[in-house]
Amino acid sequence: MLMCSKLHSLGGSLFKQALKPQPCCQRYQKLFTSSGVSFSRLNAARQHLSQHKKLFPGLVSQFVRQSTTAAGNASVEIPLRAQKIVGGWLLTCAGMCVGAVILGGVTRLTESGLSMVDWKLLKDMTLPGSEEAWIEEFERYKEYPEYKYVAKEREMTLTDFKFIYFMEWAHRMWGRGVGLVFAIPAVYFWKKGWLNKGMKPRVAVFAALIGFQGFLGWYMVKSGLKEQPQATDVPRVSQYRLASHLGSALLLYTLFLWNGLSHVLKPVQIPEFKQLARVRGLSHGLMSIVFVTALSGAFVAGLDAGLTYNTWPKMADKWIPDDLLAISPKWKNIFENATTVQFNHRYLAESTIVLISGFWFMCRKYPLPPRARLAVNCLLGMAFLQGTLGVLTLLYYVPTPLAATHQSGSVALLSLATWLAHELKRLPK
């Protein structure tokens, strides 16, 4: 309706200037004195004007240019209901990413990630359908380093293998589910015109990240299927590839969450105060350090660094352990020395809690809207809860339920940091 009124006003003003003296244009004058203006009639008027280029120099180009601008401005006005539906879809995709991260963490903790020794798009979608098929998969698994290492310590039965195989299969199927939940509505919304000009390139980025995430998953698994340098080495995936896999998942989740919130939450204007720009910048800084701390946890998981020093707050009665820089060159300790990796994760986590606490204390004196105030309070509470979960996971030698809860807590903390930064974002004028 708004678009039609703009075209009606535009056409009326231009036709009054030039077409009134022409008898052949009377029916087009009537077009713009009526209430029903459509694109088909507009195009007919354009063609008619083209026949009178000599009579009205410059009028055709002016009409085409102004009518195109009016239609373009009107096309970005997506109905509120459609925006809410798109927002719900984006938040659903974010929730699917959370499920993938949690399930991936449990798969890692149960040492199930290397049970499927190949990657096939269609064949992987079904479990082995008979006992003979299970035995065949088990025999293939026995050819790889993980089984050889486990067999030295204990006997693995077919039942044991079925469990770890199912865990990895469920993780892979969930990842493909993320792709389907994203892709099918994305195509529909794109065709319906429910994605504005700014969202379309973002949707393309989301699609690329989902595909890249699938590639990283298999690229990570391949690193754990190689023979180890020494027979006593524990077969495990590369901590670099594991961190890349988790990092891309968290990035995708954060982007889905941010854009979903932009669609479903009504923007709230923050009262101007002197330190507002600083508060906004610090909120993004907190979101970044939470992300980096979670990423450092991937190196802890990849090296089983949570089992090196199971004391807190000191590490074996020392604040700085003796083997902190045991590897040469020194920079490799940051990523390949289990002691250094745990040390970094500990102090990153503690620093994150201190910074969030300082931010919360600073915000007490500023006039934040209720929703932003709630986000700050929730972020502080979750930071202390996540720190507590981390310490308990360490002291109890990384039990699977507690460690999985700790990993889920990192996603919750990142979610609250993202929500806070979103609440404090600058609104367009």
Coordinates of C-alpha atoms in Angstrom, one line a residue:
M1 CA 0.0 0.0 0.0
L2 CA 2.8 2.4 0.9
M3 CA 4.6 1.6 -2.4
C4 CA 1.5 2.2 -4.4
S5 CA 0.9 5.6 -2.8
K6 CA 4.5 6.6 -3.6
L7 CA 4.1 5.6 -7.2
H8 CA 0.8 7.4 -7.4
S9 CA 2.2 10.6 -6.1
L10 CA 5.3 10.3 -8.4
G11 CA 3.3 9.6 -11.5
G12 CA 0.7 12.3 -10.9
S13 CA 3.3 15.0 -10.5
L14 CA 5.2 14.1 -13.7
F15 CA 2.1 13.6 -15.8
K16 CA 0.7 16.9 -14.8
Q17 CA 3.9 18.6 -16.1
A18 CA 3.8 17.2 -19.6
L19 CA 1.0 14.7 -20.6
K20 CA -2.0 16.8 -20.0
P21 CA -1.9 18.6 -23.4
Q22 CA -1.6 15.3 -25.3
P23 CA -5.0 13.7 -26.2
C24 CA -3.4 10.2 -26.5
C25 CA -2.2 10.4 -22.9
Q26 CA -5.6 11.0 -21.3
R27 CA -6.0 7.3 -20.2
Y28 CA -2.6 7.5 -18.5
Q29 CA -3.7 10.6 -16.6
K30 CA -6.7 8.7 -15.3
L31 CA -4.3 6.0 -14.1
F32 CA -2.7 8.4 -11.6
T33 CA -6.0 10.0 -10.5
S34 CA -7.3 6.6 -9.4
S35 CA -6.2 4.8 -6.3
G36 CA -5.1 1.6 -7.9
V37 CA -1.5 1.8 -9.2
S38 CA 0.3 -1.4 -10.0
F39 CA 3.7 -2.3 -11.4
S40 CA 2.1 -3.6 -14.6
R41 CA 0.4 -0.2 -15.2
L42 CA 3.5 1.6 -14.2
N43 CA 5.5 -0.3 -16.9
A44 CA 2.8 0.4 -19.4
A45 CA 3.2 4.1 -18.6
R46 CA 6.9 3.8 -19.0
Q47 CA 6.5 2.3 -22.5
H48 CA 4.0 5.0 -23.4
L49 CA 6.4 7.7 -22.3
S50 CA 9.1 6.2 -24.4
Q51 CA 7.0 6.8 -27.5
H52 CA 7.1 10.6 -26.7
K53 CA 10.8 11.1 -26.1
K54 CA 10.9 13.9 -28.7
L55 CA 8.0 15.7 -27.1
F56 CA 9.3 15.4 -23.5
P57 CA 13.1 15.3 -23.5
G58 CA 14.5 14.1 -20.1
L59 CA 11.1 13.2 -18.8
V60 CA 11.5 9.5 -19.5
S61 CA 14.8 9.1 -17.7
Q62 CA 13.4 11.2 -14.7
F63 CA 10.3 9.0 -14.5
V64 CA 12.3 5.7 -14.7
R65 CA 14.9 6.9 -12.2
Q66 CA 12.4 8.2 -9.6
S67 CA 10.0 5.3 -9.9
T68 CA 12.8 2.8 -9.5
T69 CA 14.0 4.6 -6.4
A70 CA 10.5 4.7 -4.9
A71 CA 10.0 1.0 -5.6
G72 CA 13.4 0.1 -4.1
N73 CA 12.8 2.1 -0.9
A74 CA 9.4 0.4 -0.5
S75 CA 10.8 -3.1 -1.1
V76 CA 13.0 -3.1 2.0
E77 CA 10.0 -2.6 4.3
I78 CA 9.4 -6.2 5.4
P79 CA 6.3 -7.0 7.4
L80 CA 6.9 -7.2 11.2
R81 CA 5.5 -10.7 11.3
A82 CA 7.9 -11.8 8.6
Q83 CA 10.8 -10.3 10.6
K84 CA 9.8 -12.2 13.7
I85 CA 9.6 -15.5 11.7
V86 CA 13.0 -14.9 10.3
G87 CA 14.3 -14.1 13.7
G88 CA 12.8 -17.3 15.2
W89 CA 14.5 -19.3 12.4
L90 CA 17.9 -17.7 13.1
L91 CA 17.6 -18.4 16.9
T92 CA 16.6 -22.0 16.1
C93 CA 19.8 -22.3 14.0
A94 CA 21.7 -20.9 17.0
G95 CA 20.1 -23.5 19.2
M96 CA 21.1 -26.2 16.8
C97 CA 24.7 -25.0 17.0
V98 CA 24.6 -25.2 20.8
G99 CA 23.4 -28.8 20.5
A100 CA 26.2 -29.6 18.1
V101 CA 28.8 -28.1 20.5
I102 CA 27.5 -30.0 23.5
L103 CA 27.2 -33.2 21.6
G104 CA 30.7 -32.8 20.2
G105 CA 32.0 -32.2 23.7
V106 CA 30.4 -35.4 24.9
T107 CA 31.7 -37.3 21.9
R108 CA 35.2 -36.1 22.7
L109 CA 34.9 -36.9 26.5
T110 CA 33.7 -40.4 25.8
E111 CA 36.6 -40.9 23.3
S112 CA 34.1 -41.7 20.5
G113 CA 35.3 -39.3 17.8
L114 CA 37.6 -41.8 16.0
S115 CA 35.1 -44.7 15.8
M116 CA 33.9 -43.9 12.3
V117 CA 37.1 -44.1 10.2
D118 CA 35.8 -42.6 7.0
W119 CA 33.3 -39.9 5.8
K120 CA 30.6 -40.6 3.2
L121 CA 27.8 -38.2 2.8
L122 CA 24.9 -40.7 2.2
K123 CA 26.2 -44.0 3.6
D124 CA 27.0 -42.3 7.0
M125 CA 23.3 -41.4 7.4
T126 CA 22.3 -44.9 8.5
L127 CA 23.7 -47.1 11.2
P128 CA 24.8 -50.6 10.3
G129 CA 21.7 -52.6 9.7
S130 CA 22.8 -56.1 10.8
E131 CA 25.1 -57.8 13.2
E132 CA 27.4 -58.7 10.3
A133 CA 27.6 -55.0 9.2
W134 CA 28.5 -54.1 12.8
I135 CA 31.2 -56.7 12.9
E136 CA 32.6 -55.4 9.6
E137 CA 32.7 -51.8 10.9
F138 CA 34.4 -53.1 14.1
E139 CA 37.1 -54.9 12.1
R140 CA 37.8 -51.8 10.2
Y141 CA 38.2 -49.8 13.4
K142 CA 40.7 -52.4 14.7
E143 CA 43.1 -51.4 11.9
Y144 CA 43.6 -47.9 13.3
P145 CA 45.8 -46.7 16.2
E146 CA 43.1 -45.9 18.8
Y147 CA 41.9 -49.6 19.0
K148 CA 45.5 -50.8 19.2
Y149 CA 46.2 -48.5 22.1
V150 CA 43.0 -49.3 23.9
A151 CA 43.5 -53.0 23.5
K152 CA 46.7 -52.9 25.4
E153 CA 44.9 -51.7 28.6
R154 CA 41.5 -53.5 28.3
E155 CA 39.4 -55.6 26.0
M156 CA 36.9 -53.7 23.8
T157 CA 33.8 -55.6 23.0
L158 CA 31.4 -55.1 20.1
T159 CA 28.9 -53.6 22.6
D160 CA 31.5 -51.0 23.6
F161 CA 32.2 -50.2 19.9
K162 CA 28.5 -49.8 19.2
F163 CA 28.3 -47.1 21.9
I164 CA 31.2 -45.0 20.7
Y165 CA 30.1 -45.4 17.1
F166 CA 26.6 -44.2 17.9
M167 CA 28.0 -41.2 19.7
E168 CA 30.0 -40.1 16.6
W169 CA 27.2 -40.9 14.3
A170 CA 24.7 -38.8 16.3
H171 CA 27.2 -35.9 16.2
R172 CA 27.6 -36.1 12.5
M173 CA 23.8 -36.4 11.9
W174 CA 23.2 -33.4 14.2
G175 CA 25.7 -31.4 12.1
R176 CA 23.8 -32.3 8.9
G177 CA 20.6 -31.4 10.7
V178 CA 22.0 -27.9 11.3
G179 CA 22.5 -27.6 7.5
L180 CA 19.0 -28.6 6.7
V181 CA 17.4 -26.4 9.4
F182 CA 19.3 -23.5 7.9
A183 CA 19.1 -24.2 4.1
I184 CA 15.4 -25.0 3.6
P185 CA 14.0 -21.9 5.3
A186 CA 16.8 -19.8 3.8
V187 CA 15.7 -20.6 0.3
Y188 CA 12.0 -20.0 1.2
F189 CA 12.6 -16.7 2.9
W190 CA 14.8 -15.5 0.1
K191 CA 12.1 -16.2 -2.5
K192 CA 9.4 -14.6 -0.4
G193 CA 11.5 -11.4 -0.1
W194 CA 11.7 -11.6 3.7
L195 CA 15.4 -11.1 3.7
N196 CA 16.5 -7.5 3.5
K197 CA 19.5 -6.2 1.6
G198 CA 21.7 -6.5 4.6
M199 CA 20.7 -10.0 5.5
K200 CA 21.3 -11.6 2.1
P201 CA 25.1 -11.5 2.2
R202 CA 25.0 -12.7 5.8
V203 CA 22.9 -15.7 4.8
A204 CA 25.6 -16.5 2.3
V205 CA 28.3 -16.2 5.0
F206 CA 26.2 -18.5 7.2
A207 CA 26.0 -21.1 4.4
A208 CA 29.7 -20.9 3.8
L209 CA 30.5 -21.3 7.5
I210 CA 28.2 -24.4 7.8
G211 CA 30.0 -26.1 4.9
F212 CA 33.4 -25.1 6.2
Q213 CA 32.4 -26.5 9.6
G214 CA 31.6 -29.9 8.1
F215 CA 34.9 -29.9 6.3
L216 CA 36.8 -29.1 9.5
G217 CA 35.1 -31.9 11.4
W218 CA 36.4 -34.6 9.0
Y219 CA 39.8 -32.8 8.7
M220 CA 40.1 -33.0 12.5
V221 CA 39.1 -36.7 12.6
K222 CA 41.7 -37.6 9.9
S223 CA 44.5 -36.3 12.2
G224 CA 43.6 -38.9 14.8
L225 CA 43.6 -41.8 12.4
K226 CA 47.4 -41.6 11.7
E227 CA 50.0 -43.8 13.3
Q228 CA 51.6 -42.1 16.4
P229 CA 55.4 -41.4 16.4
Q230 CA 55.7 -43.7 19.5
A231 CA 53.7 -46.8 20.4
T232 CA 53.1 -45.3 23.9
D233 CA 51.6 -42.1 22.5
V234 CA 47.8 -41.7 23.0
P235 CA 46.0 -41.5 19.7
R236 CA 44.2 -38.1 19.6
V237 CA 43.1 -35.5 17.1
S238 CA 45.2 -32.5 16.5
Q239 CA 44.5 -29.8 19.1
Y240 CA 44.9 -27.2 16.4
R241 CA 42.2 -28.7 14.3
L242 CA 40.0 -29.3 17.3
A243 CA 40.3 -25.6 18.3
S244 CA 39.5 -24.6 14.7
H245 CA 36.4 -26.9 14.7
L246 CA 35.1 -25.5 18.0
G247 CA 36.1 -21.9 17.1
S248 CA 34.2 -21.9 13.8
A249 CA 31.1 -23.5 15.6
L250 CA 31.2 -20.8 18.3
L251 CA 31.6 -18.1 15.6
L252 CA 28.6 -19.4 13.6
Y253 CA 26.6 -19.6 16.8
T254 CA 27.4 -16.1 17.8
L255 CA 26.4 -14.7 14.4
F256 CA 23.1 -16.6 14.4
L257 CA 22.4 -15.4 17.9
W258 CA 23.2 -11.7 17.2
N259 CA 21.1 -11.6 14.0
G260 CA 18.3 -13.5 15.6
L261 CA 18.1 -11.0 18.5
S262 CA 18.2 -8.1 16.0
H263 CA 15.0 -9.5 14.4
V264 CA 13.0 -10.4 17.5
L265 CA 13.9 -7.8 20.1
K266 CA 12.6 -4.3 19.9
P267 CA 15.5 -1.8 20.0
V268 CA 15.7 0.3 23.2
Q269 CA 17.3 3.7 23.1
I270 CA 20.0 4.1 25.8
P271 CA 20.0 7.4 27.7
E272 CA 23.1 9.4 26.7
F273 CA 25.9 9.6 29.3
K274 CA 29.5 10.5 29.1
Q275 CA 31.0 7.0 29.3
L276 CA 28.4 5.3 26.9
A277 CA 30.9 4.8 24.1
R278 CA 33.4 3.2 26.5
V279 CA 30.8 0.9 28.0
R280 CA 29.8 -0.3 24.5
G281 CA 33.5 -0.9 23.6
L282 CA 34.1 -2.9 26.8
S283 CA 31.0 -5.0 26.2
H284 CA 32.5 -6.2 22.9
G285 CA 35.8 -6.7 24.7
L286 CA 34.1 -9.0 27.2
M287 CA 32.5 -10.9 24.4
S288 CA 35.9 -11.4 22.8
I289 CA 37.7 -12.6 25.9
V290 CA 34.9 -15.0 26.7
F291 CA 35.3 -16.4 23.1
V292 CA 39.1 -16.7 23.5
T293 CA 38.8 -18.4 26.9
A294 CA 36.4 -20.9 25.4
L295 CA 38.8 -21.5 22.5
S296 CA 41.7 -22.1 24.9
G297 CA 39.5 -24.8 26.5
A298 CA 39.7 -26.7 23.1
F299 CA 43.5 -26.9 23.5
V300 CA 42.9 -28.3 27.1
A301 CA 40.6 -30.9 25.7
G302 CA 42.9 -31.8 22.8
L303 CA 45.9 -32.4 25.0
D304 CA 44.0 -33.9 27.9
A305 CA 45.6 -31.0 29.9
G306 CA 42.9 -31.2 32.5
L307 CA 44.6 -34.3 33.9
T308 CA 48.0 -32.7 34.5
Y309 CA 47.6 -30.6 37.6
N310 CA 44.5 -31.4 39.5
T311 CA 44.9 -28.8 42.3
W312 CA 43.6 -25.3 42.7
P313 CA 44.5 -22.4 43.0
K314 CA 48.1 -23.5 42.8
M315 CA 49.6 -26.0 40.4
A316 CA 51.4 -28.7 42.5
D317 CA 51.9 -26.2 45.3
K318 CA 53.4 -23.6 42.9
W319 CA 51.9 -20.6 41.2
I320 CA 54.2 -21.1 38.2
P321 CA 55.1 -24.8 37.5
D322 CA 58.6 -25.8 36.6
D323 CA 57.7 -27.4 33.3
L324 CA 55.9 -24.3 32.0
L325 CA 58.4 -23.8 29.1
A326 CA 59.7 -27.3 28.7
I327 CA 59.4 -27.5 24.9
S328 CA 61.7 -25.8 22.5
P329 CA 61.1 -23.4 20.7
K330 CA 59.4 -21.6 23.5
W331 CA 56.3 -20.4 21.6
K332 CA 55.2 -24.0 21.0
N333 CA 54.5 -24.4 24.7
I334 CA 51.4 -22.2 24.3
F335 CA 49.8 -24.8 22.1
E336 CA 51.6 -28.1 22.6
N337 CA 52.7 -28.2 26.3
A338 CA 49.8 -29.6 28.4
T339 CA 51.1 -27.7 31.5
T340 CA 51.2 -24.4 29.7
V341 CA 47.8 -24.9 28.0
Q342 CA 46.2 -25.6 31.4
F343 CA 48.1 -22.6 32.9
N344 CA 46.8 -20.3 30.2
H345 CA 43.2 -21.6 30.4
R346 CA 43.2 -21.1 34.2
Y347 CA 44.4 -17.5 34.2
L348 CA 42.3 -16.6 31.2
A349 CA 39.2 -17.8 33.0
E350 CA 40.2 -16.0 36.2
S351 CA 40.9 -12.8 34.3
T352 CA 37.6 -13.1 32.5
I353 CA 35.8 -13.3 35.9
V354 CA 37.7 -10.3 37.2
L355 CA 36.9 -8.2 34.1
I356 CA 33.2 -9.1 34.1
S357 CA 33.0 -8.2 37.8
G358 CA 34.7 -4.9 37.2
F359 CA 32.4 -4.2 34.3
W360 CA 29.3 -5.0 36.4
F361 CA 30.6 -2.7 39.2
M362 CA 31.2 0.1 36.7
C363 CA 27.7 -0.2 35.2
R364 CA 26.0 0.2 38.6
K365 CA 26.2 4.0 38.3
Y366 CA 25.0 4.3 34.7
P367 CA 21.4 4.6 33.6
L368 CA 21.1 1.3 31.6
P369 CA 17.7 0.1 30.3
P370 CA 16.1 -2.8 32.3
R371 CA 17.0 -5.4 29.7
A372 CA 20.6 -4.3 29.5
R373 CA 20.8 -4.3 33.3
L374 CA 19.4 -7.8 33.4
A375 CA 22.0 -8.9 30.9
V376 CA 24.9 -7.5 33.0
N377 CA 23.6 -9.2 36.1
C378 CA 23.1 -12.5 34.4
L379 CA 26.6 -12.3 32.9
L380 CA 28.2 -11.8 36.3
G381 CA 26.3 -14.7 37.9
M382 CA 27.1 -17.0 35.0
A383 CA 30.8 -16.1 35.1
F384 CA 31.1 -17.2 38.8
L385 CA 29.1 -20.4 38.1
Q386 CA 31.3 -21.2 35.1
G387 CA 34.4 -20.6 37.2
T388 CA 33.1 -22.9 39.9
L389 CA 32.3 -25.6 37.3
G390 CA 35.9 -25.3 36.0
V391 CA 37.5 -25.7 39.4
L392 CA 35.3 -28.7 40.2
T393 CA 36.0 -30.4 36.9
L394 CA 39.7 -30.0 37.6
L395 CA 39.6 -31.2 41.2
Y396 CA 37.5 -34.3 40.4
Y397 CA 39.8 -35.4 37.5
V398 CA 37.5 -34.4 34.6
P399 CA 34.4 -36.7 35.0
T400 CA 32.4 -36.7 31.8
P401 CA 29.1 -35.2 33.2
L402 CA 30.9 -32.4 35.0
A403 CA 33.2 -31.6 32.1
A404 CA 30.3 -31.6 29.6
T405 CA 28.4 -29.2 31.9
H406 CA 31.5 -27.0 32.1
Q407 CA 31.7 -26.8 28.3
S408 CA 28.0 -26.0 28.1
G409 CA 28.6 -23.3 30.6
S410 CA 31.1 -21.6 28.3
V411 CA 28.4 -21.4 25.6
A412 CA 26.0 -20.0 28.1
L413 CA 28.5 -17.3 29.1
L414 CA 29.2 -16.4 25.5
S415 CA 25.5 -16.2 24.9
L416 CA 25.0 -13.7 27.7
A417 CA 28.1 -11.7 26.6
T418 CA 26.6 -11.5 23.1
W419 CA 23.2 -10.5 24.4
L420 CA 24.8 -7.7 26.5
A421 CA 26.8 -6.3 23.6
H422 CA 23.7 -6.5 21.5
E423 CA 21.6 -4.5 24.0
L424 CA 24.3 -1.8 24.2
K425 CA 24.8 -1.5 20.4
R426 CA 24.4 1.9 18.7
L427 CA 21.0 2.3 17.1
P428 CA 20.8 3.8 13.6
K429 CA 19.6 7.4 13.4

